Amino acid sequence: MITQFGDLFSLYVYFILLLPAIILGILGKKIKYYGFIVSIPCLFLIFVDNMNLSWNIKIYINLIQFILYLVYQFALIIFFTNYWKNNKNKYVYYIVLVLSILPLFLVKLSPHVKMPPIGFIGISYLSFRIWQIIIDTKDGNFKHKNILDIFYFITFFPTISAGPIDRQRRFFKEINSDINNIDYINNYLIDGFKKIVLGILYKFAIASFINERILENLHYLPKNYAFLATIIYMYAYTLYLFFDFAGYTNFAIGTSYFLGVKPPENFKKPFLAKNMKEFWNRWHISLSKWFSDYIFSRFLLNNLRNGNFKSRKLATRVAFLITMGTMGIWHGFELHYILYGLYQGILLVITDIYLSSKIYKNFKTKKLYAPISIIVCFQFIAFGMLLFSGYLFK
Amino acid sequence: MDYEKIALEIMEEITDTDEINENMDLDLFEAGLIDSLSTISIILLIEEKMGLVLQPTDFERDDIATVNNFIQYLKNKNEE
């Protein structure tokens, strides 16, 4: 469960804190400076939220880690953006990238080795923003110089705990362009409210209901019903995860709208996917797009340029496995995450083979193609979620 | 450099149709002629025809959505 916007009260607090931003928007004024200031209490709220409002030492440990992390990553970014202006040594780029990945790697490793538990909420998603800046700098696509803007982008709080993952170019263009008051009211304020209302329905009505009525009651089933319990858990968890995550995402996007920022959408009716490729264009879209742009495509391009693979098909399939494997490990080094990544990778390879087969070309034209595909695909999706949940390894 | 010719050649190869020059403002994504994976082929073809080495993040969706946008994109990128 995602803790940011975890209850109606915190939603209310965000709303109060964002009221001045809404007023600025209605007046047609620039919001980014207020957005920058309000980040501080809002980020604090996220850390407090994460600790169930118990004011203890953990909050400070979280805050200190967060600040240290930012200072460290900023030092890397400032060094690298300056270095790359005059020098183009690829090894320096790789070292900077590895140094930037290192903290998240250690955080994910810490539960598995003799190490004090480290990490703070949002570190995974902050990392995506930072790595993006480093890679885009290397490509010559990061030219923004205003340090305040960069800071705002990296610490942008509405989407900090679980996305959507924004893109720097769009973000900078947006926060520095003027939104006139009518545009703000119609396309940011009203749409933002709609998203938040939908989010309340998703997260606090549907997801909570599934969690409290089904998931938390499954252990009452007698032991010899373990298989049935697993099946129920699989479907219920899949629906729960969607409504909880999509609910959170609606809050994240809605509050961003209030600040005059339109992050990318993250869900597009995922359970209507007819195959797993389509699923990844509908589920956690900003994540799969990030992995596609920064890992999948680059791996494929480099290998095709160097002629490392005999056929393009083979290269594509290896790229699927590597990308999804990385995605699994990114969630953590737990066995179920690694298996989840491999499962998704293998499914994409199978989907790729299926989509270029004669069976598919014939089937596609049949009347029942869509309903059957959707039902079958949903089984694969649900089994993936069951793997992801770790339920099988408890 | 004849950007229009190069853009049409690339898009014809990607979409496997030579009718795209009939409406150069047609949204190729909406028409189902290209998808997000097409960018890889487009990058490799640009490299082959113009010697310009690009990355997937060098494009926005709009840059390749229509042939006219693509012509403009190639022109801007090459003269940057």
CSV table of C-alpha atoms in Angstrom, one decimal:
chain,number,residue,atom,x,y,z
A,1,MET,CA,0.0,0.0,0.0
A,2,ILE,CA,1.2,3.4,-0.9
A,3,THR,CA,1.3,5.7,2.1
A,4,GLN,CA,1.4,9.1,0.5
A,5,PHE,CA,-2.3,10.4,0.3
A,6,GLY,CA,-3.0,7.3,2.5
A,7,ASP,CA,-6.1,8.7,4.1
A,8,LEU,CA,-8.7,11.5,3.7
A,9,PHE,CA,-7.1,13.6,6.4
A,10,SER,CA,-3.8,13.8,4.6
A,11,LEU,CA,-5.6,14.6,1.4
A,12,TYR,CA,-7.4,17.5,3.3
A,13,VAL,CA,-4.0,18.8,4.6
A,14,TYR,CA,-2.6,18.8,1.1
A,15,PHE,CA,-5.6,20.6,-0.2
A,16,ILE,CA,-5.2,23.4,2.5
A,17,LEU,CA,-1.5,23.7,1.7
A,18,LEU,CA,-2.3,23.9,-2.0
A,19,LEU,CA,-5.0,26.5,-1.7
A,20,PRO,CA,-2.6,29.4,-2.3
A,21,ALA,CA,-1.5,27.7,-5.5
A,22,ILE,CA,-5.1,27.3,-6.6
A,23,ILE,CA,-5.7,31.0,-5.9
A,24,LEU,CA,-2.5,32.0,-7.9
A,25,GLY,CA,-3.8,29.8,-10.8
A,26,ILE,CA,-7.2,31.3,-10.8
A,27,LEU,CA,-5.6,34.8,-10.9
A,28,GLY,CA,-3.4,33.6,-13.8
A,29,LYS,CA,-0.2,34.0,-11.9
A,30,LYS,CA,2.9,31.8,-12.0
A,31,ILE,CA,2.7,29.0,-9.5
A,32,LYS,CA,6.2,27.5,-9.4
A,33,TYR,CA,7.6,29.7,-6.7
A,34,TYR,CA,4.8,28.9,-4.3
A,35,GLY,CA,5.0,25.3,-5.4
A,36,PHE,CA,8.7,25.3,-4.5
A,37,ILE,CA,8.0,26.7,-1.0
A,38,VAL,CA,5.1,24.4,-0.3
A,39,SER,CA,7.3,21.4,-1.2
A,40,ILE,CA,9.0,21.7,2.2
A,41,PRO,CA,6.0,21.1,4.4
A,42,CYS,CA,4.6,18.6,2.0
A,43,LEU,CA,7.7,16.6,1.9
A,44,PHE,CA,7.8,16.7,5.6
A,45,LEU,CA,4.2,15.5,5.7
A,46,ILE,CA,5.2,12.5,3.4
A,47,PHE,CA,7.9,11.4,5.9
A,48,VAL,CA,5.6,11.9,8.9
A,49,ASP,CA,2.8,10.0,7.0
A,50,ASN,CA,5.2,7.2,6.5
A,51,MET,CA,5.7,6.9,10.2
A,52,ASN,CA,2.0,6.7,11.1
A,53,LEU,CA,2.2,10.2,12.7
A,54,SER,CA,4.4,8.9,15.5
A,55,TRP,CA,6.9,11.6,16.1
A,56,ASN,CA,10.0,9.7,16.8
A,57,ILE,CA,13.6,9.5,15.8
A,58,LYS,CA,12.7,7.7,12.6
A,59,ILE,CA,11.3,10.8,11.0
A,60,TYR,CA,14.6,12.6,11.5
A,61,ILE,CA,16.6,9.6,10.2
A,62,ASN,CA,14.4,9.7,7.1
A,63,LEU,CA,14.8,13.4,6.7
A,64,ILE,CA,18.6,13.3,7.2
A,65,GLN,CA,18.9,10.5,4.6
A,66,PHE,CA,16.7,12.4,2.2
A,67,ILE,CA,18.8,15.6,2.5
A,68,LEU,CA,22.1,13.7,2.3
A,69,TYR,CA,20.9,11.9,-0.8
A,70,LEU,CA,19.9,15.1,-2.4
A,71,VAL,CA,23.2,16.8,-1.6
A,72,TYR,CA,25.1,13.8,-3.0
A,73,GLN,CA,23.1,13.6,-6.2
A,74,PHE,CA,23.2,17.3,-6.8
A,75,ALA,CA,26.9,17.3,-6.5
A,76,LEU,CA,27.0,14.5,-9.1
A,77,ILE,CA,24.7,16.4,-11.4
A,78,ILE,CA,26.5,19.7,-11.1
A,79,PHE,CA,29.9,18.1,-11.6
A,80,PHE,CA,28.7,16.1,-14.6
A,81,THR,CA,26.7,18.8,-16.4
A,82,ASN,CA,29.8,21.1,-16.2
A,83,TYR,CA,32.3,18.3,-17.1
A,84,TRP,CA,30.3,17.3,-20.2
A,85,LYS,CA,30.3,20.8,-21.6
A,86,ASN,CA,34.0,20.6,-22.4
A,87,ASN,CA,34.9,16.9,-22.2
A,88,LYS,CA,33.2,13.8,-23.6
A,89,ASN,CA,34.9,11.0,-21.9
A,90,LYS,CA,32.4,8.1,-21.8
A,91,TYR,CA,34.0,6.4,-18.8
A,92,VAL,CA,33.4,9.5,-16.7
A,93,TYR,CA,29.8,9.3,-17.7
A,94,TYR,CA,29.6,5.6,-16.7
A,95,ILE,CA,31.3,6.3,-13.3
A,96,VAL,CA,28.8,9.1,-12.6
A,97,LEU,CA,25.9,6.9,-13.5
A,98,VAL,CA,27.1,4.1,-11.3
A,99,LEU,CA,27.7,6.5,-8.4
A,100,SER,CA,24.2,7.8,-8.9
A,101,ILE,CA,22.7,4.3,-8.9
A,102,LEU,CA,24.8,3.2,-5.9
A,103,PRO,CA,22.5,4.7,-3.1
A,104,LEU,CA,19.4,2.9,-4.4
A,105,PHE,CA,21.4,-0.3,-4.9
A,106,LEU,CA,22.5,-0.2,-1.2
A,107,VAL,CA,19.0,0.6,0.0
A,108,LYS,CA,17.6,-2.4,-1.9
A,109,LEU,CA,20.5,-4.5,-0.7
A,110,SER,CA,20.3,-3.5,3.0
A,111,PRO,CA,17.6,-5.9,4.1
A,112,HIS,CA,19.5,-8.9,2.8
A,113,VAL,CA,23.0,-8.3,4.3
A,114,LYS,CA,24.3,-7.4,7.7
A,115,MET,CA,23.6,-3.7,7.3
A,116,PRO,CA,21.5,-1.2,9.2
A,117,PRO,CA,18.2,-0.6,7.4
A,118,ILE,CA,18.4,2.4,5.2
A,119,GLY,CA,16.2,4.2,2.7
A,120,PHE,CA,13.4,6.7,2.7
A,121,ILE,CA,10.0,6.9,1.0
A,122,GLY,CA,10.3,8.0,-2.6
A,123,ILE,CA,14.0,7.1,-3.2
A,124,SER,CA,13.1,4.9,-6.2
A,125,TYR,CA,11.2,7.5,-8.0
A,126,LEU,CA,13.6,10.3,-7.2
A,127,SER,CA,16.3,8.1,-8.8
A,128,PHE,CA,14.4,8.0,-12.1
A,129,ARG,CA,14.4,11.8,-12.2
A,130,ILE,CA,18.0,12.1,-11.4
A,131,TRP,CA,19.2,9.3,-13.8
A,132,GLN,CA,17.2,10.9,-16.5
A,133,ILE,CA,19.0,14.2,-16.0
A,134,ILE,CA,22.4,12.4,-16.2
A,135,ILE,CA,21.6,10.4,-19.3
A,136,ASP,CA,19.9,13.3,-21.0
A,137,THR,CA,23.0,15.4,-20.3
A,138,LYS,CA,25.1,12.8,-22.0
A,139,ASP,CA,22.8,12.9,-25.0
A,140,GLY,CA,22.9,16.7,-25.1
A,141,ASN,CA,19.2,16.9,-24.2
A,142,PHE,CA,19.5,18.5,-20.8
A,143,LYS,CA,20.2,22.2,-21.1
A,144,HIS,CA,18.3,23.6,-18.2
A,145,LYS,CA,20.4,25.9,-16.1
A,146,ASN,CA,18.1,27.2,-13.4
A,147,ILE,CA,19.1,25.3,-10.3
A,148,LEU,CA,15.9,26.1,-8.5
A,149,ASP,CA,13.9,24.5,-11.3
A,150,ILE,CA,16.1,21.4,-11.2
A,151,PHE,CA,15.6,21.2,-7.5
A,152,TYR,CA,11.8,21.6,-8.0
A,153,PHE,CA,11.8,18.9,-10.6
A,154,ILE,CA,13.7,16.4,-8.5
A,155,THR,CA,11.8,17.0,-5.3
A,156,PHE,CA,8.4,17.5,-6.9
A,157,PHE,CA,6.3,16.0,-4.1
A,158,PRO,CA,2.9,15.0,-5.6
A,159,THR,CA,4.5,12.2,-7.6
A,160,ILE,CA,7.4,11.4,-5.3
A,161,SER,CA,6.3,8.1,-3.7
A,162,ALA,CA,5.1,6.1,-6.7
A,163,GLY,CA,5.1,8.2,-9.9
A,164,PRO,CA,3.9,8.9,-12.5
A,165,ILE,CA,7.5,9.4,-13.6
A,166,ASP,CA,7.8,12.8,-15.3
A,167,ARG,CA,10.1,13.9,-18.0
A,168,GLN,CA,12.4,16.9,-17.4
A,169,ARG,CA,11.9,18.6,-20.8
A,170,ARG,CA,8.2,18.7,-20.5
A,171,PHE,CA,8.3,19.7,-16.8
A,172,PHE,CA,10.6,22.7,-17.3
A,173,LYS,CA,8.6,23.9,-20.3
A,174,GLU,CA,5.4,23.7,-18.3
A,175,ILE,CA,6.5,25.4,-15.0
A,176,ASN,CA,7.9,28.3,-17.0
A,177,SER,CA,5.0,28.9,-19.3
A,178,ASP,CA,2.1,31.1,-18.4
A,179,ILE,CA,-1.3,29.4,-17.9
A,180,ASN,CA,-4.1,32.0,-18.3
A,181,ASN,CA,-6.8,31.9,-15.7
A,182,ILE,CA,-9.5,30.4,-17.9
A,183,ASP,CA,-7.2,27.6,-19.0
A,184,TYR,CA,-6.2,27.0,-15.4
A,185,ILE,CA,-9.8,26.7,-14.2
A,186,ASN,CA,-11.0,24.5,-17.0
A,187,ASN,CA,-8.0,22.3,-17.6
A,188,TYR,CA,-6.2,22.2,-14.3
A,189,LEU,CA,-8.5,23.0,-11.4
A,190,ILE,CA,-11.7,21.2,-12.5
A,191,ASP,CA,-9.8,18.3,-14.1
A,192,GLY,CA,-7.7,18.0,-10.9
A,193,PHE,CA,-10.8,17.8,-8.8
A,194,LYS,CA,-12.3,15.2,-11.0
A,195,LYS,CA,-9.2,13.1,-10.7
A,196,ILE,CA,-9.2,13.4,-6.9
A,197,VAL,CA,-12.8,12.4,-6.6
A,198,LEU,CA,-12.2,9.4,-8.8
A,199,GLY,CA,-9.1,8.6,-6.6
A,200,ILE,CA,-11.2,8.7,-3.5
A,201,LEU,CA,-13.6,6.2,-5.1
A,202,TYR,CA,-10.8,3.9,-6.2
A,203,LYS,CA,-8.6,4.0,-3.1
A,204,PHE,CA,-10.9,4.6,-0.2
A,205,ALA,CA,-14.0,2.8,-1.5
A,206,ILE,CA,-13.0,0.0,-3.8
A,207,ALA,CA,-9.4,-0.8,-2.8
A,208,SER,CA,-10.2,-0.6,0.9
A,209,PHE,CA,-13.3,-2.8,0.5
A,210,ILE,CA,-11.3,-5.5,-1.3
A,211,ASN,CA,-8.5,-5.3,1.3
A,212,GLU,CA,-10.7,-5.4,4.4
A,213,ARG,CA,-13.4,-7.8,3.1
A,214,ILE,CA,-11.4,-10.2,1.1
A,215,LEU,CA,-7.6,-10.1,1.5
A,216,GLU,CA,-7.5,-9.7,5.3
A,217,ASN,CA,-10.1,-12.5,5.8
A,218,LEU,CA,-8.5,-15.2,3.7
A,219,HIS,CA,-6.6,-16.7,6.6
A,220,TYR,CA,-9.9,-17.7,8.1
A,221,LEU,CA,-10.3,-20.3,5.4
A,222,PRO,CA,-9.4,-23.8,6.7
A,223,LYS,CA,-5.9,-25.1,5.9
A,224,ASN,CA,-7.1,-27.6,3.2
A,225,TYR,CA,-8.5,-24.7,1.2
A,226,ALA,CA,-5.1,-23.3,0.5
A,227,PHE,CA,-5.4,-23.7,-3.2
A,228,LEU,CA,-8.8,-21.9,-3.3
A,229,ALA,CA,-7.4,-19.2,-1.0
A,230,THR,CA,-4.5,-18.7,-3.4
A,231,ILE,CA,-6.9,-18.3,-6.4
A,232,ILE,CA,-9.1,-15.8,-4.5
A,233,TYR,CA,-6.0,-13.9,-3.4
A,234,MET,CA,-4.7,-13.7,-6.9
A,235,TYR,CA,-7.8,-12.1,-8.4
A,236,ALA,CA,-8.6,-10.0,-5.4
A,237,TYR,CA,-5.0,-8.7,-5.0
A,238,THR,CA,-4.8,-7.9,-8.7
A,239,LEU,CA,-7.9,-5.7,-8.5
A,240,TYR,CA,-6.8,-4.3,-5.1
A,241,LEU,CA,-3.4,-3.3,-6.5
A,242,PHE,CA,-5.0,-1.6,-9.5
A,243,PHE,CA,-7.5,0.4,-7.5
A,244,ASP,CA,-5.0,1.3,-4.8
A,245,PHE,CA,-2.3,2.3,-7.2
A,246,ALA,CA,-4.6,4.0,-9.7
A,247,GLY,CA,-6.3,5.8,-6.8
A,248,TYR,CA,-3.0,7.1,-5.5
A,249,THR,CA,-2.1,8.1,-9.1
A,250,ASN,CA,-5.2,10.1,-9.4
A,251,PHE,CA,-4.3,12.0,-6.2
A,252,ALA,CA,-0.8,12.5,-7.5
A,253,ILE,CA,-1.9,13.8,-10.9
A,254,GLY,CA,-4.7,15.8,-9.4
A,255,THR,CA,-2.5,17.6,-6.9
A,256,SER,CA,0.1,18.2,-9.7
A,257,TYR,CA,-2.7,19.9,-11.8
A,258,PHE,CA,-3.3,22.3,-8.9
A,259,LEU,CA,0.3,23.3,-9.1
A,260,GLY,CA,0.0,23.8,-12.9
A,261,VAL,CA,1.9,20.7,-13.8
A,262,LYS,CA,0.5,17.9,-16.0
A,263,PRO,CA,2.4,14.7,-15.4
A,264,PRO,CA,1.9,11.8,-17.8
A,265,GLU,CA,-1.0,9.5,-17.3
A,266,ASN,CA,-0.1,6.1,-15.7
A,267,PHE,CA,-3.1,3.8,-16.4
A,268,LYS,CA,-5.3,3.3,-19.4
A,269,LYS,CA,-7.8,0.5,-18.6
A,270,PRO,CA,-5.1,-2.1,-18.1
A,271,PHE,CA,-7.4,-5.1,-17.8
A,272,LEU,CA,-8.7,-4.6,-21.3
A,273,ALA,CA,-5.3,-5.5,-22.8
A,274,LYS,CA,-5.4,-8.2,-25.4
A,275,ASN,CA,-1.8,-9.2,-25.0
A,276,MET,CA,1.1,-8.5,-22.6
A,277,LYS,CA,2.7,-5.9,-24.9
A,278,GLU,CA,-0.5,-4.0,-24.9
A,279,PHE,CA,-0.8,-4.4,-21.1
A,280,TRP,CA,2.5,-2.6,-20.6
A,281,ASN,CA,1.2,0.3,-22.7
A,282,ARG,CA,-1.7,0.5,-20.3
A,283,TRP,CA,-0.3,-0.4,-16.8
A,284,HIS,CA,2.2,1.9,-15.0
A,285,ILE,CA,2.8,3.5,-18.4
A,286,SER,CA,5.3,6.1,-17.2
A,287,LEU,CA,7.5,3.3,-15.8
A,288,SER,CA,7.3,1.1,-18.8
A,289,LYS,CA,8.0,4.1,-21.0
A,290,TRP,CA,11.0,5.0,-18.9
A,291,PHE,CA,12.4,1.5,-19.1
A,292,SER,CA,11.6,1.4,-22.8
A,293,ASP,CA,13.4,4.7,-23.5
A,294,TYR,CA,16.4,4.4,-21.2
A,295,ILE,CA,17.0,0.6,-21.2
A,296,PHE,CA,15.2,-1.4,-23.9
A,297,SER,CA,15.7,0.9,-26.9
A,298,ARG,CA,19.2,1.8,-26.0
A,299,PHE,CA,20.3,-1.8,-25.5
A,300,LEU,CA,18.6,-2.7,-28.8
A,301,LEU,CA,20.1,0.2,-30.7
A,302,ASN,CA,23.6,-0.3,-29.4
A,303,ASN,CA,23.5,-4.0,-30.3
A,304,LEU,CA,22.0,-3.4,-33.7
A,305,ARG,CA,24.6,-0.7,-34.4
A,306,ASN,CA,27.5,-3.0,-33.4
A,307,GLY,CA,25.9,-6.0,-35.1
A,308,ASN,CA,26.1,-8.2,-32.0
A,309,PHE,CA,23.0,-10.2,-32.9
A,310,LYS,CA,22.4,-12.2,-36.0
A,311,SER,CA,18.8,-11.1,-36.3
A,312,ARG,CA,16.9,-8.2,-35.1
A,313,LYS,CA,14.1,-10.4,-33.7
A,314,LEU,CA,16.6,-12.1,-31.4
A,315,ALA,CA,18.0,-8.8,-30.2
A,316,THR,CA,14.5,-7.5,-29.4
A,317,ARG,CA,13.7,-10.6,-27.4
A,318,VAL,CA,17.0,-10.4,-25.4
A,319,ALA,CA,16.2,-6.8,-24.8
A,320,PHE,CA,12.8,-7.7,-23.4
A,321,LEU,CA,14.3,-10.1,-21.0
A,322,ILE,CA,17.0,-7.7,-19.8
A,323,THR,CA,14.6,-4.8,-19.5
A,324,MET,CA,12.0,-6.7,-17.5
A,325,GLY,CA,14.6,-8.5,-15.4
A,326,THR,CA,16.0,-5.0,-14.5
A,327,MET,CA,12.5,-3.9,-13.7
A,328,GLY,CA,12.0,-6.8,-11.4
A,329,ILE,CA,15.3,-6.2,-9.5
A,330,TRP,CA,14.5,-2.5,-9.3
A,331,HIS,CA,11.6,-3.5,-7.0
A,332,GLY,CA,14.0,-5.3,-4.7
A,333,PHE,CA,16.3,-8.2,-4.5
A,334,GLU,CA,13.6,-10.5,-3.1
A,335,LEU,CA,13.1,-13.7,-5.0
A,336,HIS,CA,9.5,-12.9,-5.9
A,337,TYR,CA,10.5,-9.6,-7.5
A,338,ILE,CA,13.2,-11.3,-9.6
A,339,LEU,CA,10.8,-14.0,-10.6
A,340,TYR,CA,8.2,-11.4,-11.5
A,341,GLY,CA,10.7,-9.6,-13.7
A,342,LEU,CA,11.7,-12.8,-15.5
A,343,TYR,CA,8.1,-13.8,-15.8
A,344,GLN,CA,7.2,-10.5,-17.5
A,345,GLY,CA,10.3,-10.7,-19.8
A,346,ILE,CA,9.5,-14.3,-20.9
A,347,LEU,CA,5.8,-13.3,-21.5
A,348,LEU,CA,6.9,-10.5,-23.7
A,349,VAL,CA,9.1,-12.8,-25.7
A,350,ILE,CA,6.2,-15.2,-26.1
A,351,THR,CA,3.9,-12.4,-27.0
A,352,ASP,CA,6.4,-11.2,-29.6
A,353,ILE,CA,6.5,-14.7,-31.1
A,354,TYR,CA,2.7,-15.0,-30.9
A,355,LEU,CA,2.1,-11.6,-32.6
A,356,SER,CA,4.2,-12.5,-35.6
A,357,SER,CA,2.6,-16.0,-36.0
A,358,LYS,CA,0.0,-17.2,-38.5
A,359,ILE,CA,-2.2,-18.3,-35.5
A,360,TYR,CA,-2.5,-14.7,-34.4
A,361,LYS,CA,-3.1,-13.3,-38.0
A,362,ASN,CA,-6.0,-15.8,-38.4
A,363,PHE,CA,-7.4,-15.3,-34.9
A,364,LYS,CA,-7.3,-11.5,-35.1
A,365,THR,CA,-10.1,-11.5,-37.7
A,366,LYS,CA,-12.4,-13.7,-35.7
A,367,LYS,CA,-15.5,-12.4,-33.9
A,368,LEU,CA,-14.5,-13.6,-30.5
A,369,TYR,CA,-10.9,-12.4,-30.8
A,370,ALA,CA,-11.2,-9.5,-28.5
A,371,PRO,CA,-13.2,-11.0,-25.6
A,372,ILE,CA,-11.2,-14.2,-25.6
A,373,SER,CA,-7.9,-12.4,-25.8
A,374,ILE,CA,-8.9,-10.1,-22.9
A,375,ILE,CA,-9.9,-12.9,-20.7
A,376,VAL,CA,-6.8,-15.0,-21.4
A,377,CYS,CA,-4.5,-12.0,-21.0
A,378,PHE,CA,-6.1,-11.2,-17.7
A,379,GLN,CA,-5.1,-14.6,-16.3
A,380,PHE,CA,-1.5,-13.9,-17.2
A,381,ILE,CA,-1.7,-10.4,-15.6
A,382,ALA,CA,-3.3,-11.8,-12.4
A,383,PHE,CA,-0.7,-14.5,-12.1
A,384,GLY,CA,2.0,-11.9,-12.5
A,385,MET,CA,0.5,-9.9,-9.7
A,386,LEU,CA,0.4,-13.0,-7.5
A,387,LEU,CA,4.1,-13.5,-8.1
A,388,PHE,CA,4.7,-9.8,-7.4
A,389,SER,CA,2.8,-9.9,-4.1
A,390,GLY,CA,5.1,-12.5,-2.6
A,391,TYR,CA,2.1,-14.4,-1.4
A,392,LEU,CA,3.5,-17.7,-2.8
A,393,PHE,CA,6.7,-17.4,-0.8
A,394,LYS,CA,5.2,-16.6,2.6
B,1,MET,CA,20.0,18.2,-48.0
B,2,ASP,CA,16.6,17.1,-49.4
B,3,TYR,CA,14.8,16.5,-46.1
B,4,GLU,CA,11.5,15.8,-47.7
B,5,LYS,CA,12.9,13.1,-49.8
B,6,ILE,CA,14.7,11.5,-46.8
B,7,ALA,CA,11.7,11.8,-44.5
B,8,LEU,CA,9.5,10.1,-47.1
B,9,GLU,CA,11.9,7.4,-47.9
B,10,ILE,CA,12.2,6.6,-44.1
B,11,MET,CA,8.5,6.7,-43.5
B,12,GLU,CA,7.7,4.6,-46.5
B,13,GLU,CA,10.1,1.9,-45.4
B,14,ILE,CA,8.8,2.0,-41.8
B,15,THR,CA,5.1,2.0,-42.7
B,16,ASP,CA,5.5,-0.3,-45.7
B,17,THR,CA,3.3,1.9,-47.8
B,18,ASP,CA,4.0,4.5,-50.5
B,19,GLU,CA,0.8,6.3,-50.0
B,20,ILE,CA,1.9,8.5,-47.1
B,21,ASN,CA,2.9,11.3,-49.5
B,22,GLU,CA,-0.7,11.8,-50.3
B,23,ASN,CA,-1.4,13.3,-46.9
B,24,MET,CA,1.7,14.5,-45.2
B,25,ASP,CA,-0.3,15.8,-42.2
B,26,LEU,CA,-1.8,12.4,-41.4
B,27,ASP,CA,-1.2,11.3,-37.8
B,28,LEU,CA,0.7,8.1,-38.4
B,29,PHE,CA,0.2,6.9,-34.8
B,30,GLU,CA,-3.6,7.3,-35.1
B,31,ALA,CA,-3.6,5.7,-38.5
B,32,GLY,CA,-1.9,2.7,-36.9
B,33,LEU,CA,1.1,2.9,-39.3
B,34,ILE,CA,3.7,3.4,-36.6
B,35,ASP,CA,4.0,2.7,-32.9
B,36,SER,CA,6.4,3.4,-30.1
B,37,LEU,CA,8.7,0.6,-31.3
B,38,SER,CA,9.0,2.2,-34.7
B,39,THR,CA,11.4,4.8,-33.2
B,40,ILE,CA,14.2,2.3,-33.2
B,41,SER,CA,13.9,1.7,-36.9
B,42,ILE,CA,13.6,5.4,-37.6
B,43,ILE,CA,16.7,6.1,-35.6
B,44,LEU,CA,18.7,3.4,-37.5
B,45,LEU,CA,17.4,4.7,-40.9
B,46,ILE,CA,18.3,8.3,-40.0
B,47,GLU,CA,21.8,7.1,-39.1
B,48,GLU,CA,22.1,5.3,-42.4
B,49,LYS,CA,20.8,8.1,-44.6
B,50,MET,CA,22.1,11.1,-42.8
B,51,GLY,CA,24.9,9.9,-40.6
B,52,LEU,CA,23.1,11.5,-37.6
B,53,VAL,CA,23.4,9.3,-34.4
B,54,LEU,CA,20.3,9.8,-32.3
B,55,GLN,CA,18.7,8.3,-29.1
B,56,PRO,CA,15.1,7.4,-28.5
B,57,THR,CA,14.7,10.3,-26.1
B,58,ASP,CA,15.7,12.7,-28.8
B,59,PHE,CA,12.2,12.5,-30.1
B,60,GLU,CA,8.9,13.7,-28.8
B,61,ARG,CA,5.9,11.8,-30.1
B,62,ASP,CA,4.9,14.8,-32.2
B,63,ASP,CA,8.2,14.9,-34.0
B,64,ILE,CA,7.4,11.8,-35.9
B,65,ALA,CA,3.6,11.8,-35.8
B,66,THR,CA,3.2,13.3,-39.3
B,67,VAL,CA,5.5,13.3,-42.3
B,68,ASN,CA,5.6,17.1,-42.2
B,69,ASN,CA,6.6,17.2,-38.6
B,70,PHE,CA,9.3,14.7,-39.4
B,71,ILE,CA,10.7,16.8,-42.2
B,72,GLN,CA,10.8,19.8,-39.9
B,73,TYR,CA,12.4,17.7,-37.2
B,74,LEU,CA,15.2,16.3,-39.5
B,75,LYS,CA,15.9,19.8,-40.7
B,76,ASN,CA,16.1,21.3,-37.2
B,77,LYS,CA,18.2,18.4,-35.9
B,78,ASN,CA,20.7,18.5,-38.7
B,79,GLU,CA,21.2,22.2,-38.6
B,80,GLU,CA,21.4,22.4,-34.8
